[in-house]
PDB file of C-alpha atoms in Angstrom:
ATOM      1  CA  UNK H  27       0.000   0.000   0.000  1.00 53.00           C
ATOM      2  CA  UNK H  28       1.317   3.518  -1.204  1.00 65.00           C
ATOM      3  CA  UNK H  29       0.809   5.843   1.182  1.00 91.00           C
ATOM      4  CA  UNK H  30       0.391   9.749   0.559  1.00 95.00           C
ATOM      5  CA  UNK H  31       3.059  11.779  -1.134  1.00 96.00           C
ATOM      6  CA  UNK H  32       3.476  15.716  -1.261  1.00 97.00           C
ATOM      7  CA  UNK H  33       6.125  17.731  -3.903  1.00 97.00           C
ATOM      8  CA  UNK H  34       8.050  19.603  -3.508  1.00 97.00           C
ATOM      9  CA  UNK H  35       8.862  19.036   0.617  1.00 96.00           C
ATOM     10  CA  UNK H  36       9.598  22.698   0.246  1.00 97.00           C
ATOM     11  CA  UNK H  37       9.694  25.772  -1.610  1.00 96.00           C
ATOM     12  CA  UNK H  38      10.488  29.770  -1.157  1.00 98.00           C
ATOM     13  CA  UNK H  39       8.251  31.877  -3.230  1.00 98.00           C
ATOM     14  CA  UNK H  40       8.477  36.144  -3.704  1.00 98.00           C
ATOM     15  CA  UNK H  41       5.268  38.024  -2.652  1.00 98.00           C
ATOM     16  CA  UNK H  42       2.432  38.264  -5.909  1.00 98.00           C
ATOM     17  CA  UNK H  43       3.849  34.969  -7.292  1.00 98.00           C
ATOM     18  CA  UNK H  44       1.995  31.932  -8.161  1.00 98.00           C
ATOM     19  CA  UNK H  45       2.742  28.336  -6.632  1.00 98.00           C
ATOM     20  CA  UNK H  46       1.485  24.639  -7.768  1.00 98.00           C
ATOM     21  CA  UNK H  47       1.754  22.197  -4.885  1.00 98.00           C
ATOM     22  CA  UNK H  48       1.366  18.325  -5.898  1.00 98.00           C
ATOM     23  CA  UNK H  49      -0.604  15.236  -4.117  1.00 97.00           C
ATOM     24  CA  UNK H  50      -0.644  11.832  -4.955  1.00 96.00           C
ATOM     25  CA  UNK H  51      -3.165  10.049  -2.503  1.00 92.00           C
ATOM     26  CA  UNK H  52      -2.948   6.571  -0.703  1.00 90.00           C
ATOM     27  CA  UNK H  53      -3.940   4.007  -3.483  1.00 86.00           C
ATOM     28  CA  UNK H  54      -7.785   2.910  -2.772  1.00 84.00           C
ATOM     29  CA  UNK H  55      -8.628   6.336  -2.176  1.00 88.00           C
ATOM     30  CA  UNK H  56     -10.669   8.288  -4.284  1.00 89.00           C
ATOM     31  CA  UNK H  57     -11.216  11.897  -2.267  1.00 90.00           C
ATOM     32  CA  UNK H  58      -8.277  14.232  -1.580  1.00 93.00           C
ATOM     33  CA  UNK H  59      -8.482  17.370   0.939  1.00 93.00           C
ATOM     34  CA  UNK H  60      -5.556  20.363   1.460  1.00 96.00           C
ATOM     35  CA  UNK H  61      -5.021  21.930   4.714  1.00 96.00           C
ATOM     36  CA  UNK H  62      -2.648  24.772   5.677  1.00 97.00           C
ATOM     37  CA  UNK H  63      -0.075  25.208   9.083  1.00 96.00           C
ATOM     38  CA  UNK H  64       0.794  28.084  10.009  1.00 94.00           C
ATOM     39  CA  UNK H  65       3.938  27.528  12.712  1.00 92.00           C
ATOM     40  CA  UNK H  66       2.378  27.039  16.182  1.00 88.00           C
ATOM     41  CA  UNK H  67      -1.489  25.914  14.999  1.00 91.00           C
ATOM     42  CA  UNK H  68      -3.711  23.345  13.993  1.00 92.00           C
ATOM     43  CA  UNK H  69      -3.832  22.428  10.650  1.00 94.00           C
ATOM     44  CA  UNK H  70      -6.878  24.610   8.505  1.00 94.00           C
ATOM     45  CA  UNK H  71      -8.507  22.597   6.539  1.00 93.00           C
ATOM     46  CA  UNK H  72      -8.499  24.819   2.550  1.00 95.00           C
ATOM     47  CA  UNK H  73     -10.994  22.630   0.397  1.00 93.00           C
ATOM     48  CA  UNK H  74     -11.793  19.121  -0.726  1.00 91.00           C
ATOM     49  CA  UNK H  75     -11.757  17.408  -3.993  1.00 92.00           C
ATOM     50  CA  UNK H  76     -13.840  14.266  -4.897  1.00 88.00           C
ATOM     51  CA  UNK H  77     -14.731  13.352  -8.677  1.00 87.00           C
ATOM     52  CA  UNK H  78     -12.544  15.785 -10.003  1.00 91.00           C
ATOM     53  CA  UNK H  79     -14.829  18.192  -8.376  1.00 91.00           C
ATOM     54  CA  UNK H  80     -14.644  20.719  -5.514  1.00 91.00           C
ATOM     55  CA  UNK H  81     -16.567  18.896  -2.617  1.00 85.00           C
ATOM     56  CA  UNK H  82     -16.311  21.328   0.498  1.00 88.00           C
ATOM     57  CA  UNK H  83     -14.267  24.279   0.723  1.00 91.00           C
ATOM     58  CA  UNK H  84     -13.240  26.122   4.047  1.00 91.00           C
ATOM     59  CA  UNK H  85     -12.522  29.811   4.813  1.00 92.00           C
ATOM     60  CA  UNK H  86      -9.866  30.569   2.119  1.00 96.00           C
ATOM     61  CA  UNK H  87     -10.232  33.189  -0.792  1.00 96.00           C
ATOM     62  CA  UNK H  88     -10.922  32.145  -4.522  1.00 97.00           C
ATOM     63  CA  UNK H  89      -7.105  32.551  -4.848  1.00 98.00           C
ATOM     64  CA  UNK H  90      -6.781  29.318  -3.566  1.00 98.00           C
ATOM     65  CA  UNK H  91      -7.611  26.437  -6.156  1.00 97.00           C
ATOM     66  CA  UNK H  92      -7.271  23.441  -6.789  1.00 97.00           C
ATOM     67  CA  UNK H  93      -7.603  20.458  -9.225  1.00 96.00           C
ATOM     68  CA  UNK H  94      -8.067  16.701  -8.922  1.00 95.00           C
ATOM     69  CA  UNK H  95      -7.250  14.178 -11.828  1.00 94.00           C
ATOM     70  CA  UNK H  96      -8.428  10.509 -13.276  1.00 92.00           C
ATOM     71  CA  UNK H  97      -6.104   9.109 -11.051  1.00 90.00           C
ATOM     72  CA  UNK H  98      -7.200  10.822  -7.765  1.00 90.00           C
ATOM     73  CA  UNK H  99      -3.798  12.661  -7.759  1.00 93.00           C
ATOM     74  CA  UNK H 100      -4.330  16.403  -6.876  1.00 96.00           C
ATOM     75  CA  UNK H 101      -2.679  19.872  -7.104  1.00 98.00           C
ATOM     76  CA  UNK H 102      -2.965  23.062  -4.570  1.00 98.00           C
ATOM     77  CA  UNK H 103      -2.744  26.287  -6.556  1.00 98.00           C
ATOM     78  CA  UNK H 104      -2.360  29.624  -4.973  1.00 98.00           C
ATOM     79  CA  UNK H 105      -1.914  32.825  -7.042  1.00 98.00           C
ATOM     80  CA  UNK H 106      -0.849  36.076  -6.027  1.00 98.00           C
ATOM     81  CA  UNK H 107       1.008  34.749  -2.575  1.00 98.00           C
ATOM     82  CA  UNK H 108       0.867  37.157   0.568  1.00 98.00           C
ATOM     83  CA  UNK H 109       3.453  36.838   3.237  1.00 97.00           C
ATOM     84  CA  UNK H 110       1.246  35.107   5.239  1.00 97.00           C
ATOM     85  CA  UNK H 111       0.868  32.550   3.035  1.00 98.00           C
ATOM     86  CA  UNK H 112       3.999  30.411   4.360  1.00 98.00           C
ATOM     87  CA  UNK H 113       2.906  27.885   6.156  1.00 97.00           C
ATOM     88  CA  UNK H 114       3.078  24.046   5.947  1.00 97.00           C
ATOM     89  CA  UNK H 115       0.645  22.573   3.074  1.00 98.00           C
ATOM     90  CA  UNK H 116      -1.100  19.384   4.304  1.00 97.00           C
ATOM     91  CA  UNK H 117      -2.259  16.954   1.775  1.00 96.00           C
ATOM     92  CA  UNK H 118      -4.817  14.388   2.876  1.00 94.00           C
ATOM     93  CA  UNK H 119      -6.659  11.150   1.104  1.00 92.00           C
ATOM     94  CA  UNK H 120      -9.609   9.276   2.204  1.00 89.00           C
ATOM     95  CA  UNK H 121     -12.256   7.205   0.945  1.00 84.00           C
ATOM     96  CA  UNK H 122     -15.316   9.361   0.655  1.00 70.00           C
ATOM     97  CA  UNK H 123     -18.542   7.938   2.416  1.00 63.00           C
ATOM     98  CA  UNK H 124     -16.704   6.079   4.821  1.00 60.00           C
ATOM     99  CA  UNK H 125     -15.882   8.018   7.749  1.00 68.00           C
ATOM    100  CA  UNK H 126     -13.537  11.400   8.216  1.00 80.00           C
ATOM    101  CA  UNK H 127     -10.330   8.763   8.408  1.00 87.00           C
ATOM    102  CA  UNK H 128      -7.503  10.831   6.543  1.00 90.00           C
ATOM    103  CA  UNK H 129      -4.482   9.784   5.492  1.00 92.00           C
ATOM    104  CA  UNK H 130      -2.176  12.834   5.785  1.00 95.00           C
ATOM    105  CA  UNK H 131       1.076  13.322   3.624  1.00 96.00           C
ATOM    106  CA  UNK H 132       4.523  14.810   4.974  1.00 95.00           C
ATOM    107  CA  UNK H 133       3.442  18.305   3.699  1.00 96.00           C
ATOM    108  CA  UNK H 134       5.206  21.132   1.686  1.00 97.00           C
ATOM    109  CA  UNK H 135       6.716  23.852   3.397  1.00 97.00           C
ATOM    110  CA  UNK H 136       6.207  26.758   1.479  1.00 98.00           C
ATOM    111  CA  UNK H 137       8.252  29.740   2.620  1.00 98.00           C
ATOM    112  CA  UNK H 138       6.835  33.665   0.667  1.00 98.00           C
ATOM    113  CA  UNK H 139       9.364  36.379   1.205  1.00 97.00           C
TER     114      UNK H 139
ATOM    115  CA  UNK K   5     -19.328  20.720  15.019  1.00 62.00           C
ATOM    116  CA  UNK K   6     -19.479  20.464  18.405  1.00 67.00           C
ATOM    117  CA  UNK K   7     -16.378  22.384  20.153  1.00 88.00           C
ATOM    118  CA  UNK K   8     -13.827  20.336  22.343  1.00 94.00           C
ATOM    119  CA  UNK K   9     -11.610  21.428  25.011  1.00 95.00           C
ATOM    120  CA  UNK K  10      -7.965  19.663  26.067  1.00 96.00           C
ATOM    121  CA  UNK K  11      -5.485  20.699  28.182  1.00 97.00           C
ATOM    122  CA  UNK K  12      -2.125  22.474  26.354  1.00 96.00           C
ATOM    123  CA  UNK K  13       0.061  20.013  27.741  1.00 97.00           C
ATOM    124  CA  UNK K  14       0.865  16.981  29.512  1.00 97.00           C
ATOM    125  CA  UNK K  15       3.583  14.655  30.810  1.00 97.00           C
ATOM    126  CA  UNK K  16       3.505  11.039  31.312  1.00 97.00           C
ATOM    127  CA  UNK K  17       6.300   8.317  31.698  1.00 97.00           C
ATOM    128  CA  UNK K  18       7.445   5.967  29.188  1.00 97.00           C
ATOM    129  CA  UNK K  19       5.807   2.474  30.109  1.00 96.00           C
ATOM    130  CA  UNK K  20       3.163   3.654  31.615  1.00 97.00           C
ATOM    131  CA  UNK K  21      -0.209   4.479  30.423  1.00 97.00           C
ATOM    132  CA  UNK K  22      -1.312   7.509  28.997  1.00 98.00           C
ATOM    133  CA  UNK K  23      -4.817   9.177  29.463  1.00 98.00           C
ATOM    134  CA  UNK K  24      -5.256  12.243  27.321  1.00 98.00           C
ATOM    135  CA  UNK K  25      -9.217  13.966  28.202  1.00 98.00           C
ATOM    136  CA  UNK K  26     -11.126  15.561  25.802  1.00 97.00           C
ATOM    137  CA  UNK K  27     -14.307  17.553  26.807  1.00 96.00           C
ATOM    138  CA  UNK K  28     -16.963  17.748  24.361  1.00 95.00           C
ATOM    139  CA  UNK K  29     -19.759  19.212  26.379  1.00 94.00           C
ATOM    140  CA  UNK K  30     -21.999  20.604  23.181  1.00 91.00           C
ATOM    141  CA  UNK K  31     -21.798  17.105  21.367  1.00 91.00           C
ATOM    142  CA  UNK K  32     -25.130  16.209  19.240  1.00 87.00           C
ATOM    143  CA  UNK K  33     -26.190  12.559  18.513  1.00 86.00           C
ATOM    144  CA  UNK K  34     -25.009  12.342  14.860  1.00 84.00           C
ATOM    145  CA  UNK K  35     -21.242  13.674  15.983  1.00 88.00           C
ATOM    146  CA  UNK K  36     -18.298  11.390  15.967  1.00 90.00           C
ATOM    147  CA  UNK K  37     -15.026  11.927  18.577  1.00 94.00           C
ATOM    148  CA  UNK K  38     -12.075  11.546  16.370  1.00 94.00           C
ATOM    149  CA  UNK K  39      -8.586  11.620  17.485  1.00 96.00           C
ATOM    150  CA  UNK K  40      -5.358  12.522  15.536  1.00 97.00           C
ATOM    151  CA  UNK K  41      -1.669  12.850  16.384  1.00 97.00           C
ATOM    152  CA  UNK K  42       0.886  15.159  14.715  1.00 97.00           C
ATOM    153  CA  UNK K  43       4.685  14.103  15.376  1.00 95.00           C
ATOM    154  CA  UNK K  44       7.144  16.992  15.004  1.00 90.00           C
ATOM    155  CA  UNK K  45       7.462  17.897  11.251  1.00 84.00           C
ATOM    156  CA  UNK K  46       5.262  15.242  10.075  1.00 91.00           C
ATOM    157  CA  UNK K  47       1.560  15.278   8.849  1.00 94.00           C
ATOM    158  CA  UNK K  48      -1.518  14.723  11.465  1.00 95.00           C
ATOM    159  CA  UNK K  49      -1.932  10.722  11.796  1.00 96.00           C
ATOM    160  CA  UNK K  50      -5.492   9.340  12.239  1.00 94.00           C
ATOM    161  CA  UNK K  51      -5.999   6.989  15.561  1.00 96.00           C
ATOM    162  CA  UNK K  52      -9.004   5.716  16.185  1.00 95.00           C
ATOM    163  CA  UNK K  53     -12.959   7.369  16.229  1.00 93.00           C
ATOM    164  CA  UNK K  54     -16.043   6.427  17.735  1.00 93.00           C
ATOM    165  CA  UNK K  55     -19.901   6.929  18.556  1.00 92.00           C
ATOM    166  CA  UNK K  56     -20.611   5.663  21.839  1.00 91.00           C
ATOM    167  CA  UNK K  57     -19.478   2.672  22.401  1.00 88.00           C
ATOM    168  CA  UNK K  58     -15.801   1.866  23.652  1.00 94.00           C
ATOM    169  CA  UNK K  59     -12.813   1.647  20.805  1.00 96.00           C
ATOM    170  CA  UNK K  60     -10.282   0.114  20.917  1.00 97.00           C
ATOM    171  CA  UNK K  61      -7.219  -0.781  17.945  1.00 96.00           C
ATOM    172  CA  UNK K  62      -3.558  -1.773  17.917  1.00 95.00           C
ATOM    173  CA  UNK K  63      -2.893   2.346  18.280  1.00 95.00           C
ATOM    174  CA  UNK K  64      -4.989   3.326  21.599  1.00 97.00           C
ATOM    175  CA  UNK K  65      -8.432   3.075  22.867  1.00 98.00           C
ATOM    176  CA  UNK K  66     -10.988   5.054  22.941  1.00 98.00           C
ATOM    177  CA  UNK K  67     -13.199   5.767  26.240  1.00 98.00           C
ATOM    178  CA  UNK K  68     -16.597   7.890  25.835  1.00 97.00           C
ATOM    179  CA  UNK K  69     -18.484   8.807  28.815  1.00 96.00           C
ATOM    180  CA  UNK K  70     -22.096   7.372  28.629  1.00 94.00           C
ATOM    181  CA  UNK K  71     -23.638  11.014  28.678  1.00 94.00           C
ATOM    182  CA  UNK K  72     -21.357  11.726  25.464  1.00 95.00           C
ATOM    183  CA  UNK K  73     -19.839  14.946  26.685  1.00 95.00           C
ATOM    184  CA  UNK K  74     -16.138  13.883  27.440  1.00 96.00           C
ATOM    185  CA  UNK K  75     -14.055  11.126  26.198  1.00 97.00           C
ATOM    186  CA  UNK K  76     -10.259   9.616  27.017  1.00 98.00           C
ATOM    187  CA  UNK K  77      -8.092   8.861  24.934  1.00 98.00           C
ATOM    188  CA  UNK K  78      -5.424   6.200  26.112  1.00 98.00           C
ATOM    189  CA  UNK K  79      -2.091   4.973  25.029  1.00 97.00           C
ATOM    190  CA  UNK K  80      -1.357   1.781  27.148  1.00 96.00           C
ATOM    191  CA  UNK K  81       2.188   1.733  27.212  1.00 94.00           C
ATOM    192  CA  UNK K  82       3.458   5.045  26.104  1.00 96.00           C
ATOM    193  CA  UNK K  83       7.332   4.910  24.410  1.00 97.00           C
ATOM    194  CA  UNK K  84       9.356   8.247  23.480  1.00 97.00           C
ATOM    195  CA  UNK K  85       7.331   7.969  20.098  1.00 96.00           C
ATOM    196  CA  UNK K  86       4.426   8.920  21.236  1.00 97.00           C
ATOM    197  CA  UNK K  87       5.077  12.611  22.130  1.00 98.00           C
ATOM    198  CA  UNK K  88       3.011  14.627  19.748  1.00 98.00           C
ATOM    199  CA  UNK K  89      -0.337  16.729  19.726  1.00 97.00           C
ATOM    200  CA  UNK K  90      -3.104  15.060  20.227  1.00 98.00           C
ATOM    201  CA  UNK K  91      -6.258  16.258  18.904  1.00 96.00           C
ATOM    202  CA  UNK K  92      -9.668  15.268  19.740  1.00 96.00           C
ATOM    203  CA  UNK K  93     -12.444  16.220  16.956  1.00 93.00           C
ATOM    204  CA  UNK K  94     -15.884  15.954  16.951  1.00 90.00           C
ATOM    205  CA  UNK K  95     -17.629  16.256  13.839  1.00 83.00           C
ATOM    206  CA  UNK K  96     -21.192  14.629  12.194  1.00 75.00           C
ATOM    207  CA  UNK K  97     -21.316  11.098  10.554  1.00 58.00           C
ATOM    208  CA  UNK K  98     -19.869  10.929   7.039  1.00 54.00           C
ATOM    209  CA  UNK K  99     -21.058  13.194   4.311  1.00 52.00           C
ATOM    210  CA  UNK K 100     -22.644  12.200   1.396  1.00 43.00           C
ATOM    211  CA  UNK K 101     -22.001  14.411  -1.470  1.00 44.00           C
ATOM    212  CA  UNK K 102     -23.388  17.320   0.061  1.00 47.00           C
ATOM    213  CA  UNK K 103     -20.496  19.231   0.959  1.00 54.00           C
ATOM    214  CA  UNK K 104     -17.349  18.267   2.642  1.00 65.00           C
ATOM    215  CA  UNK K 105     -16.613  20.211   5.585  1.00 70.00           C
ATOM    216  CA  UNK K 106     -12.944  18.645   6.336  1.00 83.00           C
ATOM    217  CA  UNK K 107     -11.643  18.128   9.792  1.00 87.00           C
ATOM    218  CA  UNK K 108     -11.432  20.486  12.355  1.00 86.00           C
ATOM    219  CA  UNK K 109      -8.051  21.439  14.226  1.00 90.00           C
ATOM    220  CA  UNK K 110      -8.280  23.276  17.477  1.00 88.00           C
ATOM    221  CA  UNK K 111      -4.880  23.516  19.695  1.00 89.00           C
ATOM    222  CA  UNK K 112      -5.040  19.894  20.810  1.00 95.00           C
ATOM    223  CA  UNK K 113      -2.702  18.826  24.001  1.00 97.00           C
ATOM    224  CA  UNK K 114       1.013  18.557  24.040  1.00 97.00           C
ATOM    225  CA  UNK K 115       1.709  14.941  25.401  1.00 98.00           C
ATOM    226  CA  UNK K 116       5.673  14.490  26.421  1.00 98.00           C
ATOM    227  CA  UNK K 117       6.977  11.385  27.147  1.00 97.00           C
ATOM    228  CA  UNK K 118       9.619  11.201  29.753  1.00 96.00           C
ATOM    229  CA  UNK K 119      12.055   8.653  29.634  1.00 94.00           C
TER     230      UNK K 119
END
């Protein structure tokens, strides 16, 4: 069993540039949802994907997207970064309809000077 | 989702038995306790969930008061491994393609083991 994988493990960005952050999720699972860490907090959970589709979203602006492929894999987009944009990015499969058991990923540190 | 409250932090000694409380005062009858870990520098890892009834797995077990409104969470034999934050969530039964609303992180409780 392949568990969940994040790219890059991490990554400095300049303010007002655009970042793609990549997910491949735990084979058998077909629903993948991003979170964000900021140092010190809880994880915050961004949105969800399932069928390719956005399946629940949290408090985060439009400039956050997302996409999910054929293969379940999944990609974090975020235009325009803000400082306080660095933070760990959490990557997270499941099996939707079964319970809220997540498989999380080692995350990508993403560092916005 | 029903709000929980932990302590920040606690200490326990390796070998023996950790008991990590989680109050959940506000919990509804549809809403799940789930607990999660998060090693230093490492994603959250899923331990166990329940309803009512007692859990238990290879990982911990799960105690829930029979009023609902607190729960333990316990590590038999605690090694250095297990320090971490523990988080206790408490969210409704699985969604159905309605709307995911993803897991909810509050501060959880800072569990050192001491050797």
């Amino acid at each position: 069993e392949t568990g969940v994988t994040q790219s890059p493990t991490h990554l400095i960005k300049t303010r007002g540039q655009q970042v793609t952050l990549r997910c491949s999720s735990q084979s058998g699972h077909n629903t993948v949802s991003w979170y964000q860490q900021a140092l010190g907090q809880g994880p915050q959970f961004i949105f969800q994907y399932y069928r390719e589709e956005e399946n629940g979203r949290g408090n985060f602006p439009p400039r956050f997207s997302g996409l999910q492929f054929p293969n379940y894999s999944s990609e974090l987009n975020v235009n325009a970064l803000e400082l306080d944009d660095s933070a760990l990015y959490l990557c997270a499969s499941s099996m939707t309809g079964e319970s809220y058991e997540q498989y999380f990923g080692p995350g990508t540190r993403l560092t916005v000077t | 989702d029903a709000k929980t409250t932990q302590p920040t932090s606690m200490d326990c000694a390796e070998g023996r038995a950790a008991n990590l409380p989680c109050n959940h005062s506000t919990i509804s009858g549809n809403e799940y306790v789930y607990w999660y870990r998060q090693i230093h520098s490492q994603g959250p890892q899923y331990i166990i969930h329940g309803l009512k009834n007692n859990e238990t797995n290879e990982m911990a077990s799960l105690i829930i008061t029979e009023d609902r409104k607190s729960s333990t969470l316990i590590l038999p034999h605690a090694t250095l491994r297990d320090t971490a934050v523990y988080y206790c969530i408490v969210l409704s039964s699985m969604y159905s393609g309605g709307g995911a609303d993803g897991l909810t992180f509050g501060k959880g409780t800072h569990l050192i083991i001491q050797p």
